[in-house]
Amino acid sequence: MSSTALSYAIDDQDHLIKLDEGYYRFAEENGWGEAGDSLGRSLWDFVAGDEMRKIQRMLVRRIRDEVGHVELPFRCDSPAARREMEIRIAAHPSGRVVLFSARLRSENPREAIQPMLDPDAPRGDEALQMCGWCDRFEIDGEWMEIEEAAARLELFLRDELPRISHGICPRCNQMLLAA
Ligand SMILES: [Zn+2]
């Protein structure tokens, strides 16, 4: 069973200043190799994809300057499970520190698509875009769950998987802008 909650905070320069035990446990379970020395590093080093960094930066700015806090659903799938999570992002009233706390809402094991998210699987030149917020994939302009993407691309018949490039889908883009 995986951890159910984690939290971390950033200072006014967006550097990670506080990581709780849940963060480290979650990082270990998910094979985030660099997590051990996250403290003091920029939060943005850990967000994959330019678009996603850009929109999350805007979100953090809005939280600091305008809205104070938001709560949003997001996905954080592991190779073996589909995970629906919720994150609360809140500015500390006295300053520029922002606290992130995430918790698990549901976790469903799955088997067939494990190789697709396996960081060690062999990858070819073809790139498949994945939304960094909802973990869906884009094929021919359509965004879909990994199971459907794998079926459409007949991934199980291949020796090599496509590379995954990180972006953001229109639905999440809109949700984050509206938060
Ligand atoms: Zn998305």
Coordinates of N, CA and C and ligand atoms in Angstrom, one line a residue:
M1 N 0.9 -1.2 0.0 CA 0.0 0.0 0.0 C 0.9 1.2 0.0
S2 N 0.5 2.2 -0.7 CA 1.3 3.4 -0.8 C 0.9 4.4 0.2
S3 N 1.8 5.4 0.3 CA 1.5 6.5 1.3 C 0.3 7.3 0.9
T4 N -0.4 7.9 1.8 CA -1.6 8.5 1.5 C -1.5 10.0 1.6
A5 N -0.4 10.6 2.1 CA -0.3 12.0 2.1 C 1.1 12.5 2.1
L6 N 1.3 13.6 1.5 CA 2.7 14.2 1.6 C 2.5 15.7 1.5
S7 N 3.6 16.4 2.0 CA 3.5 17.8 1.8 C 5.0 18.4 1.7
Y8 N 5.0 19.5 1.1 CA 6.3 20.2 0.9 C 6.0 21.7 0.8
A9 N 7.0 22.5 1.0 CA 6.9 24.0 0.9 C 8.0 24.6 0.1
I10 N 7.7 25.7 -0.4 CA 8.7 26.5 -1.1 C 8.9 27.9 -0.5
D11 N 10.1 28.5 -0.6 CA 10.3 29.8 -0.1 C 10.0 30.8 -1.2
D12 N 10.3 32.1 -1.0 CA 10.0 33.1 -1.9 C 10.7 33.0 -3.3
Q13 N 11.8 32.2 -3.3 CA 12.5 32.0 -4.5 C 12.1 30.6 -5.2
D14 N 11.1 30.0 -4.7 CA 10.6 28.7 -5.2 C 11.5 27.6 -4.9
H15 N 12.3 27.7 -3.9 CA 13.2 26.6 -3.5 C 12.5 25.8 -2.4
L16 N 12.7 24.5 -2.5 CA 12.0 23.5 -1.6 C 12.7 23.7 -0.2
I17 N 11.8 24.0 0.8 CA 12.4 24.3 2.1 C 11.9 23.3 3.1
K18 N 10.9 22.6 2.8 CA 10.4 21.7 3.9 C 9.7 20.5 3.1
L19 N 10.2 19.3 3.5 CA 9.7 18.1 2.8 C 9.3 17.2 3.9
D20 N 8.1 16.7 4.0 CA 7.8 15.8 5.1 C 8.1 14.4 4.8
E21 N 7.9 13.5 5.8 CA 8.3 12.1 5.6 C 7.5 11.5 4.4
G22 N 6.2 11.9 4.3 CA 5.4 11.4 3.2 C 6.0 11.6 1.9
Y23 N 6.6 12.8 1.7 CA 7.3 13.2 0.5 C 8.4 12.2 0.1
Y24 N 9.2 11.9 1.1 CA 10.3 11.0 0.8 C 9.8 9.6 0.6
R25 N 8.8 9.2 1.3 CA 8.3 7.8 1.2 C 7.7 7.7 -0.3
F26 N 6.9 8.7 -0.6 CA 6.3 8.7 -1.9 C 7.3 8.7 -3.0
A27 N 8.3 9.5 -2.8 CA 9.4 9.6 -3.8 C 10.1 8.2 -4.0
E28 N 10.3 7.6 -2.9 CA 11.0 6.3 -3.0 C 10.1 5.2 -3.7
E29 N 8.8 5.2 -3.4 CA 7.9 4.3 -4.0 C 7.8 4.5 -5.5
N30 N 8.0 5.8 -5.9 CA 7.8 6.1 -7.3 C 9.1 6.2 -8.1
G31 N 10.2 5.9 -7.5 CA 11.4 5.9 -8.2 C 11.9 7.3 -8.6
W32 N 11.6 8.3 -7.8 CA 12.1 9.6 -8.1 C 13.5 9.7 -7.7
G33 N 14.4 9.4 -8.6 CA 15.8 9.2 -8.2 C 16.5 10.3 -7.5
E34 N 16.1 11.6 -7.8 CA 16.8 12.7 -7.2 C 16.2 13.2 -5.9
A35 N 15.1 12.6 -5.5 CA 14.3 13.1 -4.4 C 15.2 13.3 -3.1
G36 N 16.1 12.4 -2.9 CA 17.0 12.4 -1.7 C 17.6 13.8 -1.5
D37 N 18.0 14.5 -2.6 CA 18.6 15.8 -2.4 C 17.7 16.9 -2.9
S38 N 16.4 16.8 -2.7 CA 15.5 17.8 -3.2 C 15.6 19.1 -2.4
L39 N 15.9 19.0 -1.1 CA 15.9 20.1 -0.2 C 16.8 21.2 -0.7
G40 N 16.3 22.4 -0.8 CA 17.1 23.6 -1.3 C 17.1 23.7 -2.8
R41 N 16.6 22.7 -3.5 CA 16.6 22.8 -5.0 C 15.3 23.6 -5.4
S42 N 15.3 24.0 -6.7 CA 14.1 24.7 -7.2 C 13.0 23.7 -7.5
L43 N 11.8 24.1 -7.1 CA 10.7 23.3 -7.4 C 10.6 22.9 -8.8
W44 N 11.0 23.9 -9.7 CA 10.8 23.7 -11.1 C 11.7 22.7 -11.7
D45 N 12.8 22.3 -11.0 CA 13.6 21.2 -11.5 C 12.8 19.9 -11.5
F46 N 11.7 19.9 -10.8 CA 11.0 18.6 -10.6 C 9.7 18.5 -11.4
V47 N 9.5 19.6 -12.2 CA 8.2 19.6 -13.0 C 8.7 19.4 -14.5
A48 N 8.2 18.3 -15.1 CA 8.6 18.0 -16.4 C 7.8 18.7 -17.5
G49 N 8.5 19.3 -18.4 CA 7.9 19.9 -19.6 C 7.7 21.4 -19.4
D50 N 8.1 22.2 -20.5 CA 8.1 23.6 -20.4 C 6.7 24.2 -20.2
E51 N 5.8 23.7 -20.9 CA 4.4 24.2 -20.8 C 3.9 24.0 -19.4
M52 N 4.1 22.8 -18.8 CA 3.6 22.6 -17.5 C 4.3 23.5 -16.4
R53 N 5.6 23.7 -16.6 CA 6.3 24.6 -15.7 C 5.7 26.0 -15.8
K54 N 5.5 26.4 -17.0 CA 5.0 27.8 -17.2 C 3.6 28.0 -16.5
I55 N 2.7 27.0 -16.7 CA 1.4 27.2 -16.2 C 1.4 27.0 -14.6
Q56 N 2.2 26.1 -14.1 CA 2.3 26.0 -12.7 C 2.9 27.2 -12.0
R57 N 3.9 27.8 -12.7 CA 4.4 29.1 -12.2 C 3.4 30.2 -12.1
M58 N 2.5 30.2 -13.1 CA 1.4 31.2 -13.1 C 0.5 30.9 -12.0
L59 N 0.2 29.6 -11.8 CA -0.7 29.3 -10.7 C -0.1 29.7 -9.3
V60 N 1.1 29.4 -9.1 CA 1.8 29.8 -7.8 C 1.7 31.3 -7.6
R61 N 2.0 32.0 -8.7 CA 1.9 33.5 -8.6 C 0.5 33.9 -8.2
R62 N -0.5 33.3 -8.9 CA -1.8 33.7 -8.5 C -2.2 33.4 -7.1
I63 N -1.7 32.3 -6.6 CA -1.9 31.9 -5.2 C -1.3 32.9 -4.3
R64 N -0.1 33.3 -4.6 CA 0.6 34.3 -3.7 C 0.0 35.6 -3.7
D65 N -0.4 36.1 -4.9 CA -0.8 37.5 -5.1 C -2.3 37.7 -5.0
E66 N -3.1 36.7 -5.3 CA -4.5 36.9 -5.4 C -5.4 36.0 -4.6
V67 N -5.3 34.7 -4.9 CA -6.4 33.8 -4.4 C -6.1 33.1 -3.1
G68 N -4.8 33.1 -2.7 CA -4.4 32.5 -1.4 C -4.3 31.0 -1.3
H69 N -5.3 30.3 -1.9 CA -5.2 28.9 -1.9 C -6.1 28.3 -3.0
V70 N -5.7 27.1 -3.5 CA -6.6 26.3 -4.4 C -6.5 24.9 -4.0
E71 N -7.5 24.1 -4.4 CA -7.5 22.7 -4.3 C -7.9 22.1 -5.6
L72 N -7.1 21.2 -6.1 CA -7.2 20.6 -7.4 C -7.0 19.1 -7.5
P73 N -7.8 18.4 -8.3 CA -7.5 17.0 -8.5 C -6.4 16.9 -9.4
F74 N -5.6 15.8 -9.3 CA -4.6 15.5 -10.3 C -4.3 14.0 -10.3
R75 N -3.5 13.6 -11.3 CA -3.2 12.2 -11.4 C -1.7 12.0 -11.1
C76 N -1.4 10.9 -10.4 CA 0.0 10.6 -10.3 C 0.1 9.1 -10.4
D77 N 0.0 8.6 -11.6 CA 0.0 7.1 -11.8 C 1.4 6.6 -11.6
S78 N 1.5 5.4 -11.1 CA 2.8 4.7 -11.1 C 2.7 3.6 -12.1
P79 N 3.8 2.9 -12.4 CA 3.7 1.8 -13.4 C 2.6 0.8 -13.1
A80 N 2.4 0.6 -11.8 CA 1.5 -0.5 -11.4 C 0.1 0.0 -11.0
A81 N -0.1 1.3 -10.9 CA -1.4 1.7 -10.4 C -1.9 3.0 -10.9
R82 N -3.2 3.2 -11.1 CA -3.8 4.4 -11.4 C -4.1 5.1 -10.1
R83 N -3.6 6.4 -9.9 CA -3.8 7.1 -8.7 C -4.5 8.4 -8.9
E84 N -5.6 8.6 -8.2 CA -6.2 9.9 -8.2 C -5.9 10.6 -6.9
M85 N -5.4 11.8 -7.1 CA -5.0 12.5 -5.9 C -5.6 13.9 -5.9
E86 N -5.4 14.6 -4.8 CA -5.9 15.9 -4.7 C -4.8 16.8 -4.0
I87 N -4.6 18.0 -4.6 CA -3.5 18.8 -4.0 C -4.1 20.1 -3.5
R88 N -3.7 20.5 -2.3 CA -4.0 21.9 -1.9 C -2.8 22.7 -1.9
I89 N -2.8 23.8 -2.5 CA -1.7 24.7 -2.6 C -2.1 26.0 -1.9
A90 N -1.3 26.4 -0.9 CA -1.8 27.6 -0.1 C -0.6 28.5 0.3
A91 N -0.8 29.8 0.1 CA 0.2 30.7 0.5 C 0.2 30.9 2.0
H92 N 1.3 31.0 2.6 CA 1.4 31.3 4.1 C 1.0 32.8 4.2
P93 N 0.1 33.1 5.2 CA -0.4 34.4 5.3 C 0.6 35.5 5.5
S94 N 1.7 35.1 6.2 CA 2.7 36.1 6.5 C 3.8 36.4 5.5
G95 N 3.7 35.6 4.4 CA 4.8 35.9 3.4 C 4.6 35.2 2.1
R96 N 5.8 34.8 1.5 CA 5.8 34.3 0.2 C 5.9 32.8 0.2
V97 N 6.0 32.2 1.4 CA 6.1 30.7 1.4 C 4.8 30.1 1.0
V98 N 4.9 29.0 0.2 CA 3.7 28.3 -0.3 C 3.8 26.9 0.1
L99 N 2.7 26.4 0.6 CA 2.7 25.0 1.1 C 1.8 24.1 0.2
F100 N 2.4 23.0 -0.2 CA 1.7 22.1 -1.1 C 1.4 20.8 -0.2
S101 N 0.1 20.4 -0.2 CA -0.2 19.2 0.5 C -1.1 18.3 -0.4
A102 N -0.6 17.1 -0.7 CA -1.3 16.2 -1.6 C -1.8 15.0 -0.8
R103 N -2.9 14.5 -1.2 CA -3.4 13.2 -0.6 C -4.0 12.3 -1.6
L104 N -3.9 11.1 -1.3 CA -4.4 10.0 -2.3 C -5.9 9.9 -2.1
R105 N -6.7 10.0 -3.2 CA -8.1 9.7 -3.1 C -8.5 8.3 -3.5
S106 N -7.8 7.8 -4.5 CA -8.1 6.4 -4.8 C -6.9 5.8 -5.6
E107 N -6.7 4.5 -5.4 CA -5.6 3.9 -6.1 C -6.1 2.5 -6.6
N108 N -6.0 2.3 -7.9 CA -6.4 1.1 -8.5 C -5.3 0.4 -9.2
P109 N -4.9 -0.8 -8.8 CA -3.8 -1.5 -9.4 C -4.2 -1.9 -10.9
R110 N -3.2 -1.9 -11.7 CA -3.5 -2.3 -13.1 C -2.2 -3.0 -13.6
E111 N -2.4 -3.9 -14.5 CA -1.3 -4.7 -14.9 C -0.8 -4.5 -16.4
A112 N -1.8 -4.5 -17.3 CA -1.4 -4.6 -18.7 C -0.6 -3.4 -19.2
I113 N -0.7 -2.2 -18.6 CA 0.0 -1.1 -19.2 C 1.3 -0.8 -18.4
Q114 N 1.7 -1.6 -17.5 CA 2.9 -1.3 -16.7 C 4.1 -0.9 -17.6
P115 N 4.4 -1.6 -18.7 CA 5.6 -1.3 -19.4 C 5.6 0.1 -19.9
M116 N 4.5 0.7 -20.2 CA 4.4 2.0 -20.9 C 5.0 3.1 -20.0
L117 N 4.8 2.9 -18.6 CA 5.3 3.9 -17.7 C 6.7 3.5 -17.1
D118 N 7.2 2.4 -17.5 CA 8.4 1.9 -16.9 C 9.6 2.7 -17.5
P119 N 10.3 3.4 -16.6 CA 11.4 4.3 -17.0 C 12.5 3.5 -17.7
D120 N 12.6 2.2 -17.4 CA 13.7 1.5 -18.0 C 13.4 0.8 -19.3
A121 N 12.1 0.9 -19.8 CA 11.7 0.2 -21.0 C 12.5 0.9 -22.2
P122 N 12.8 0.1 -23.2 CA 13.5 0.6 -24.4 C 12.5 1.5 -25.2
R123 N 13.1 2.7 -25.6 CA 12.3 3.7 -26.3 C 12.8 4.0 -27.7
G124 N 11.9 4.2 -28.6 CA 12.3 4.6 -30.0 C 12.3 6.1 -30.2
D125 N 12.3 6.5 -31.5 CA 12.4 7.9 -31.8 C 11.0 8.6 -31.7
E126 N 10.0 7.8 -32.0 CA 8.6 8.4 -32.0 C 8.3 8.9 -30.6
A127 N 7.6 10.1 -30.5 CA 7.3 10.7 -29.3 C 5.8 10.7 -29.0
L128 N 5.4 10.4 -27.8 CA 4.0 10.5 -27.4 C 3.9 11.5 -26.4
Q129 N 2.9 12.4 -26.6 CA 2.8 13.5 -25.6 C 1.9 13.1 -24.4
M130 N 2.4 13.4 -23.2 CA 1.6 13.0 -22.0 C 1.3 14.3 -21.3
C131 N 0.1 14.4 -20.7 CA -0.2 15.6 -19.9 C 0.4 15.4 -18.6
G132 N 1.2 16.4 -18.1 CA 1.8 16.3 -16.8 C 0.9 16.4 -15.6
W133 N -0.4 16.8 -15.9 CA -1.3 17.0 -14.8 C -2.2 15.8 -14.6
C134 N -2.8 15.3 -15.7 CA -3.8 14.3 -15.6 C -3.3 12.9 -16.1
D135 N -2.1 12.9 -16.6 CA -1.4 11.6 -17.0 C -2.1 11.0 -18.3
R136 N -2.9 11.8 -19.0 CA -3.5 11.2 -20.2 C -2.5 11.5 -21.4
F137 N -2.8 10.7 -22.5 CA -1.9 10.8 -23.6 C -2.6 11.3 -24.9
E138 N -1.8 12.0 -25.7 CA -2.4 12.5 -26.9 C -2.1 11.7 -28.2
I139 N -3.2 11.3 -28.9 CA -3.0 10.6 -30.2 C -3.8 11.3 -31.2
D140 N -3.2 11.8 -32.3 CA -4.0 12.5 -33.3 C -4.9 13.6 -32.8
G141 N -4.4 14.4 -31.8 CA -5.2 15.5 -31.3 C -6.2 15.1 -30.3
E142 N -6.3 13.8 -29.9 CA -7.3 13.4 -28.9 C -6.6 13.0 -27.7
W143 N -7.1 13.3 -26.5 CA -6.5 13.0 -25.2 C -7.2 11.8 -24.6
M144 N -6.4 10.8 -24.2 CA -7.1 9.6 -23.7 C -6.2 8.9 -22.6
E145 N -6.9 8.0 -21.9 CA -6.3 7.3 -20.8 C -5.2 6.3 -21.4
I146 N -4.3 6.0 -20.6 CA -3.1 5.2 -21.1 C -3.6 3.8 -21.7
E147 N -4.6 3.2 -21.1 CA -5.1 1.9 -21.6 C -5.5 2.1 -23.0
E148 N -6.3 3.2 -23.3 CA -6.8 3.4 -24.7 C -5.6 3.7 -25.6
A149 N -4.7 4.5 -25.1 CA -3.6 4.9 -26.0 C -2.8 3.7 -26.3
A150 N -2.6 2.8 -25.4 CA -1.8 1.6 -25.6 C -2.5 0.7 -26.6
A151 N -3.8 0.6 -26.5 CA -4.5 -0.2 -27.5 C -4.5 0.4 -28.9
R152 N -4.7 1.7 -29.0 CA -4.7 2.3 -30.3 C -3.3 2.2 -31.0
L153 N -2.3 2.3 -30.2 CA -0.9 2.2 -30.8 C -0.4 0.8 -30.9
E154 N -1.2 -0.2 -30.4 CA -0.8 -1.6 -30.4 C 0.6 -1.7 -29.7
L155 N 0.7 -1.1 -28.6 CA 2.0 -1.1 -27.9 C 2.5 -2.4 -27.5
F156 N 1.6 -3.3 -27.3 CA 2.1 -4.6 -26.8 C 2.6 -5.5 -27.9
L157 N 2.5 -5.1 -29.1 CA 3.0 -5.8 -30.3 C 4.4 -5.3 -30.7
R158 N 4.8 -4.3 -30.0 CA 6.1 -3.6 -30.4 C 7.3 -4.0 -29.5
D159 N 8.5 -3.9 -30.1 CA 9.7 -4.2 -29.3 C 10.1 -2.9 -28.6
E160 N 9.7 -1.8 -29.2 CA 10.2 -0.5 -28.6 C 9.0 0.4 -28.3
L161 N 9.0 1.1 -27.2 CA 7.9 2.0 -26.9 C 8.3 3.4 -27.4
P162 N 7.3 4.2 -27.6 CA 7.6 5.6 -28.0 C 8.2 6.3 -26.8
R163 N 8.9 7.4 -27.0 CA 9.4 8.2 -25.9 C 8.2 9.0 -25.4
I164 N 8.3 9.4 -24.2 CA 7.2 10.2 -23.6 C 7.6 11.7 -23.5
S165 N 6.9 12.6 -24.1 CA 7.3 14.0 -23.9 C 6.1 14.6 -23.1
H166 N 6.5 15.5 -22.2 CA 5.5 16.0 -21.2 C 5.0 17.4 -21.7
G167 N 3.7 17.5 -21.7 CA 3.0 18.7 -22.1 C 1.8 18.9 -21.1
I168 N 0.8 19.6 -21.6 CA -0.4 19.8 -20.8 C -1.6 19.7 -21.8
C169 N -2.6 19.0 -21.4 CA -3.8 18.9 -22.3 C -4.7 20.2 -22.1
P170 N -5.5 20.4 -23.1 CA -6.4 21.6 -23.1 C -7.3 21.7 -21.8
R171 N -7.8 20.5 -21.4 CA -8.7 20.5 -20.2 C -7.9 20.9 -19.0
C172 N -6.7 20.4 -18.7 CA -6.0 20.8 -17.6 C -5.5 22.2 -17.7
N173 N -5.1 22.6 -18.9 CA -4.7 24.0 -19.1 C -5.8 25.0 -18.6
Q174 N -7.0 24.6 -19.0 CA -8.1 25.5 -18.7 C -8.4 25.5 -17.2
M175 N -8.3 24.3 -16.6 CA -8.6 24.1 -15.2 C -7.6 24.9 -14.3
L176 N -6.3 24.8 -14.7 CA -5.2 25.5 -14.0 C -5.3 27.0 -14.1
L177 N -5.7 27.5 -15.3 CA -5.8 28.9 -15.6 C -7.0 29.5 -14.8
A178 N -8.0 28.6 -14.6 CA -9.2 29.1 -13.9 C -9.1 29.0 -12.4
A179 N -8.1 28.3 -11.9 CA -8.0 28.0 -10.5 C -7.9 29.3 -9.7
Ligands
ZN1 ZN -4.5 16.9 -18.6

